[in-house]
Amino acid sequence: MSYKVKIIDTLEQLQPRLQEISHIIHAHPETSNQEVFACDLLCSELLKHGFKVEKDIAGHSTGFIATHTSQRPGPTIGILVEYDALPGLGHACGHNLIAATSLGSALALSSILEETGGTLKVFGTPAEEGGVNGSAKASYVHAGLFKDVDVALMTHPGSHNQPTPKSLAIAPMDFEFFGKPAHAASCPEEGINALDALLLFYNGINALRQQLTSDVCIHGVILDGGTAPNIIPDYTRARFYLRADTRTSLEDVITKVKHIADGSALMTGCTTQYTHIQHVLDNLSPNAILDKLFIAKLQELGQEIDLTPHSMGSTDAGNVSHVIPTIHPILRICDCEIPPHTVEFANACISNHADSSIIIGAKALALTALDILTDESLLASIKASFHNSSQK
């Protein structure tokens, strides 16, 4: 039996369980760094199939790394797994599907690894949706956990089958203003109004938009605006997401927004503090050779590909893509355009179409990895392409 046939047969046998896992995770949504149930479920499946599992990774208690090593030498394939949900919306970004698809590809590859040689590393990465201490992949990069990994593979659900899309670098930040309380009617002159500072800051960002390039997005909300109308607010806080096409452009935007915060504080007599609530995320840097390889596998499986350029928001897979060759292609889970982060998309993530995408994606990922495990020259080309693009 060929390796390809064994991978496909293994996944067809695993199909009911993988679809069940997807539905179970969907029914138990857990937000950033709270994914205890999903982490335990995935680790249990990996342990059953001979993986060695380590939990609590790089400051993320619900992170894990599962390793399966052959006695024969070979490349190290990294498979990325996401399983966190969105606050209030559940799995409206389809991480239940990412978890099942990545798990399936890893289990199928483990069935032939002893013959091909090499190592599999499954990275369970919490908090992709962000939040305090969010974006585990960035933490893993910072901790050097990908230094011995040759490539990183994952998929993401969407409305089209498409290659790794463009994403934006992002800096999620909190901006705080500190003033002085006073009675708003009897002695307002004794107060220093932190809400005035925050409103000036908000309006300052709106004025900045005129001088920003089209790739830059800035959006935010006021989290603390005061306690009562008759008390001069002495503390206010806003959270903003700053995005740009590249990390270099983003750093320039961050500097400008910080200056606006400083100026707003100065105009009102307040002080200010700004904090990165999680890692700054890099833009995705696709590897053309690796991406084409995966797309070819999808086509071999009878899937139509949409090559129309699409974009996405931001992802911590971008940080991984700047240290090793990485793909993040999109798998179609519906017959019409459904935007992510909506109730409709959450429902689509447990549809029959979505269930089918798990096996299609797992086959394409595993067959992509198989070529890398068995073709030294292919891996060399992928790495050369990565190094050439990283030097630009």
Short mmCIF file of N, CA and C in Angstrom, two decimals, residues 72-153:
data_model
loop_
_atom_site.label_atom_id
_atom_site.label_comp_id
_atom_site.label_asym_id
_atom_site.label_seq_id
_atom_site.Cartn_x
_atom_site.Cartn_y
_atom_site.Cartn_z
N ARG A 72 13.69 6.95 12.15
CA ARG A 72 14.49 7.34 10.98
C ARG A 72 14.55 8.86 10.90
N PRO A 73 15.67 9.42 10.45
CA PRO A 73 15.78 10.89 10.34
C PRO A 73 14.88 11.43 9.24
N GLY A 74 14.61 12.71 9.32
CA GLY A 74 13.80 13.36 8.31
C GLY A 74 13.37 14.73 8.78
N PRO A 75 12.59 15.43 7.96
CA PRO A 75 12.13 16.78 8.31
C PRO A 75 11.20 16.78 9.50
N THR A 76 11.06 17.95 10.10
CA THR A 76 10.09 18.15 11.18
C THR A 76 8.93 18.99 10.65
N ILE A 77 7.76 18.40 10.68
CA ILE A 77 6.55 19.06 10.18
C ILE A 77 5.78 19.63 11.37
N GLY A 78 5.49 20.91 11.33
CA GLY A 78 4.67 21.54 12.36
C GLY A 78 3.24 21.68 11.87
N ILE A 79 2.30 21.26 12.69
CA ILE A 79 0.88 21.40 12.38
C ILE A 79 0.25 22.28 13.45
N LEU A 80 -0.38 23.36 13.02
CA LEU A 80 -0.93 24.36 13.94
C LEU A 80 -2.41 24.08 14.20
N VAL A 81 -2.79 24.15 15.47
CA VAL A 81 -4.17 23.88 15.88
C VAL A 81 -4.71 25.07 16.65
N GLU A 82 -5.92 25.49 16.30
CA GLU A 82 -6.62 26.53 17.04
C GLU A 82 -7.93 25.97 17.57
N TYR A 83 -8.39 26.47 18.73
CA TYR A 83 -9.61 25.92 19.30
C TYR A 83 -10.34 26.90 20.23
N ASP A 84 -9.95 28.17 20.20
CA ASP A 84 -10.66 29.15 21.02
C ASP A 84 -11.87 29.70 20.28
N ALA A 85 -12.82 30.22 21.04
CA ALA A 85 -14.05 30.78 20.49
C ALA A 85 -14.10 32.28 20.71
N LEU A 86 -15.09 32.91 20.10
CA LEU A 86 -15.29 34.35 20.23
C LEU A 86 -16.25 34.66 21.39
N PRO A 87 -15.99 35.70 22.16
CA PRO A 87 -16.92 36.08 23.23
C PRO A 87 -18.30 36.37 22.66
N GLY A 88 -19.31 35.71 23.18
CA GLY A 88 -20.68 35.98 22.78
C GLY A 88 -21.13 35.33 21.50
N LEU A 89 -20.19 34.91 20.65
CA LEU A 89 -20.56 34.33 19.35
C LEU A 89 -20.18 32.86 19.22
N GLY A 90 -19.43 32.35 20.17
CA GLY A 90 -18.99 30.97 20.06
C GLY A 90 -18.02 30.77 18.91
N HIS A 91 -18.15 29.64 18.22
CA HIS A 91 -17.20 29.31 17.15
C HIS A 91 -17.63 29.93 15.82
N ALA A 92 -17.67 31.26 15.83
CA ALA A 92 -18.04 32.01 14.63
C ALA A 92 -16.85 32.30 13.74
N CYS A 93 -15.70 31.73 14.07
CA CYS A 93 -14.53 31.82 13.17
C CYS A 93 -14.09 30.41 12.76
N GLY A 94 -14.79 29.40 13.25
CA GLY A 94 -14.55 28.05 12.77
C GLY A 94 -13.34 27.34 13.34
N HIS A 95 -12.92 27.72 14.54
CA HIS A 95 -11.75 27.05 15.11
C HIS A 95 -12.04 25.59 15.49
N ASN A 96 -13.30 25.24 15.64
CA ASN A 96 -13.64 23.83 15.82
C ASN A 96 -13.24 23.02 14.60
N LEU A 97 -13.37 23.62 13.42
CA LEU A 97 -12.98 22.96 12.17
C LEU A 97 -11.46 22.91 12.02
N ILE A 98 -10.80 23.99 12.41
CA ILE A 98 -9.34 24.00 12.35
C ILE A 98 -8.79 22.89 13.24
N ALA A 99 -9.35 22.77 14.44
CA ALA A 99 -8.89 21.75 15.38
C ALA A 99 -9.04 20.35 14.80
N ALA A 100 -10.22 20.05 14.26
CA ALA A 100 -10.46 18.70 13.73
C ALA A 100 -9.64 18.42 12.48
N THR A 101 -9.49 19.42 11.62
CA THR A 101 -8.73 19.24 10.38
C THR A 101 -7.25 19.01 10.67
N SER A 102 -6.68 19.85 11.51
CA SER A 102 -5.26 19.69 11.86
C SER A 102 -5.02 18.38 12.60
N LEU A 103 -5.93 18.04 13.52
CA LEU A 103 -5.80 16.77 14.24
C LEU A 103 -5.82 15.60 13.26
N GLY A 104 -6.77 15.62 12.33
CA GLY A 104 -6.86 14.53 11.36
C GLY A 104 -5.60 14.37 10.54
N SER A 105 -5.04 15.48 10.08
CA SER A 105 -3.82 15.40 9.27
C SER A 105 -2.67 14.81 10.08
N ALA A 106 -2.58 15.18 11.34
CA ALA A 106 -1.51 14.67 12.20
C ALA A 106 -1.65 13.17 12.44
N LEU A 107 -2.88 12.72 12.73
CA LEU A 107 -3.10 11.31 12.98
C LEU A 107 -2.82 10.48 11.74
N ALA A 108 -3.21 10.98 10.57
CA ALA A 108 -2.95 10.25 9.32
C ALA A 108 -1.45 10.16 9.04
N LEU A 109 -0.74 11.26 9.26
CA LEU A 109 0.70 11.25 9.02
C LEU A 109 1.43 10.32 9.98
N SER A 110 0.94 10.24 11.20
CA SER A 110 1.60 9.37 12.18
C SER A 110 1.55 7.90 11.76
N SER A 111 0.59 7.55 10.90
CA SER A 111 0.45 6.16 10.47
C SER A 111 1.53 5.74 9.48
N ILE A 112 2.21 6.71 8.86
CA ILE A 112 3.25 6.37 7.87
C ILE A 112 4.62 6.92 8.27
N LEU A 113 4.69 7.60 9.40
CA LEU A 113 5.91 8.31 9.76
C LEU A 113 7.10 7.38 9.99
N GLU A 114 6.86 6.22 10.56
CA GLU A 114 7.96 5.30 10.83
C GLU A 114 8.63 4.85 9.54
N GLU A 115 7.88 4.83 8.46
CA GLU A 115 8.45 4.42 7.17
C GLU A 115 9.11 5.59 6.45
N THR A 116 8.52 6.77 6.53
CA THR A 116 9.08 7.92 5.81
C THR A 116 10.24 8.55 6.55
N GLY A 117 10.24 8.43 7.89
CA GLY A 117 11.19 9.16 8.70
C GLY A 117 10.67 10.56 9.00
N GLY A 118 11.29 11.19 9.97
CA GLY A 118 10.90 12.56 10.31
C GLY A 118 10.18 12.67 11.63
N THR A 119 9.71 13.87 11.91
CA THR A 119 9.04 14.18 13.17
C THR A 119 7.81 15.03 12.91
N LEU A 120 6.75 14.75 13.66
CA LEU A 120 5.56 15.59 13.64
C LEU A 120 5.47 16.35 14.96
N LYS A 121 5.19 17.64 14.88
CA LYS A 121 4.92 18.44 16.07
C LYS A 121 3.59 19.15 15.88
N VAL A 122 2.65 18.83 16.74
CA VAL A 122 1.34 19.45 16.70
C VAL A 122 1.31 20.54 17.77
N PHE A 123 1.16 21.78 17.33
CA PHE A 123 1.18 22.92 18.24
C PHE A 123 -0.25 23.35 18.55
N GLY A 124 -0.70 23.06 19.77
CA GLY A 124 -1.99 23.56 20.22
C GLY A 124 -1.85 24.99 20.67
N THR A 125 -2.47 25.92 19.94
CA THR A 125 -2.22 27.35 20.14
C THR A 125 -3.48 28.08 20.58
N PRO A 126 -3.63 28.36 21.86
CA PRO A 126 -4.82 29.06 22.37
C PRO A 126 -4.87 30.52 21.92
N ALA A 127 -6.02 31.10 22.16
CA ALA A 127 -6.20 32.56 22.15
C ALA A 127 -5.82 33.22 20.83
N GLU A 128 -6.13 32.57 19.70
CA GLU A 128 -5.85 33.22 18.41
C GLU A 128 -6.70 34.47 18.26
N GLU A 129 -7.88 34.47 18.87
CA GLU A 129 -8.76 35.63 18.76
C GLU A 129 -8.30 36.81 19.61
N GLY A 130 -7.23 36.64 20.34
CA GLY A 130 -6.65 37.76 21.08
C GLY A 130 -7.20 37.88 22.48
N GLY A 131 -7.12 39.08 23.01
CA GLY A 131 -7.46 39.32 24.41
C GLY A 131 -6.19 39.39 25.24
N VAL A 132 -6.35 39.55 26.53
CA VAL A 132 -5.20 39.67 27.42
C VAL A 132 -4.37 38.39 27.34
N ASN A 133 -3.06 38.55 27.12
CA ASN A 133 -2.15 37.43 26.89
C ASN A 133 -2.63 36.54 25.75
N GLY A 134 -3.19 37.17 24.74
CA GLY A 134 -3.66 36.43 23.58
C GLY A 134 -2.55 36.09 22.61
N SER A 135 -2.94 35.34 21.56
CA SER A 135 -2.04 35.03 20.45
C SER A 135 -0.88 34.14 20.86
N ALA A 136 -1.20 32.89 21.17
CA ALA A 136 -0.18 31.95 21.65
C ALA A 136 0.91 31.68 20.63
N LYS A 137 0.58 31.72 19.35
CA LYS A 137 1.62 31.45 18.35
C LYS A 137 2.75 32.46 18.46
N ALA A 138 2.39 33.71 18.74
CA ALA A 138 3.43 34.73 18.92
C ALA A 138 4.27 34.42 20.16
N SER A 139 3.63 33.92 21.21
CA SER A 139 4.38 33.51 22.42
C SER A 139 5.33 32.37 22.08
N TYR A 140 4.86 31.43 21.28
CA TYR A 140 5.68 30.28 20.91
C TYR A 140 6.88 30.71 20.07
N VAL A 141 6.63 31.66 19.16
CA VAL A 141 7.74 32.20 18.36
C VAL A 141 8.76 32.86 19.27
N HIS A 142 8.27 33.69 20.19
CA HIS A 142 9.16 34.41 21.10
C HIS A 142 9.98 33.44 21.96
N ALA A 143 9.38 32.28 22.29
CA ALA A 143 10.07 31.29 23.11
C ALA A 143 10.98 30.38 22.29
N GLY A 144 11.03 30.58 20.97
CA GLY A 144 11.92 29.79 20.12
C GLY A 144 11.45 28.38 19.85
N LEU A 145 10.14 28.15 19.94
CA LEU A 145 9.63 26.78 19.83
C LEU A 145 9.56 26.27 18.40
N PHE A 146 9.78 27.13 17.43
CA PHE A 146 9.76 26.70 16.03
C PHE A 146 11.16 26.59 15.43
N LYS A 147 12.19 26.76 16.24
CA LYS A 147 13.54 26.82 15.69
C LYS A 147 13.98 25.52 15.04
N ASP A 148 13.42 24.37 15.45
CA ASP A 148 13.79 23.08 14.87
C ASP A 148 12.70 22.54 13.95
N VAL A 149 11.75 23.38 13.58
CA VAL A 149 10.64 22.96 12.72
C VAL A 149 10.91 23.46 11.30
N ASP A 150 10.65 22.60 10.30
CA ASP A 150 10.96 22.96 8.91
C ASP A 150 9.84 23.74 8.24
N VAL A 151 8.59 23.34 8.46
CA VAL A 151 7.44 24.04 7.88
C VAL A 151 6.29 24.01 8.88
N ALA A 152 5.36 24.95 8.75
CA ALA A 152 4.16 24.98 9.58
C ALA A 152 2.93 24.98 8.67
N LEU A 153 1.97 24.11 9.00
CA LEU A 153 0.80 23.92 8.14
C LEU A 153 -0.48 24.09 8.95
#
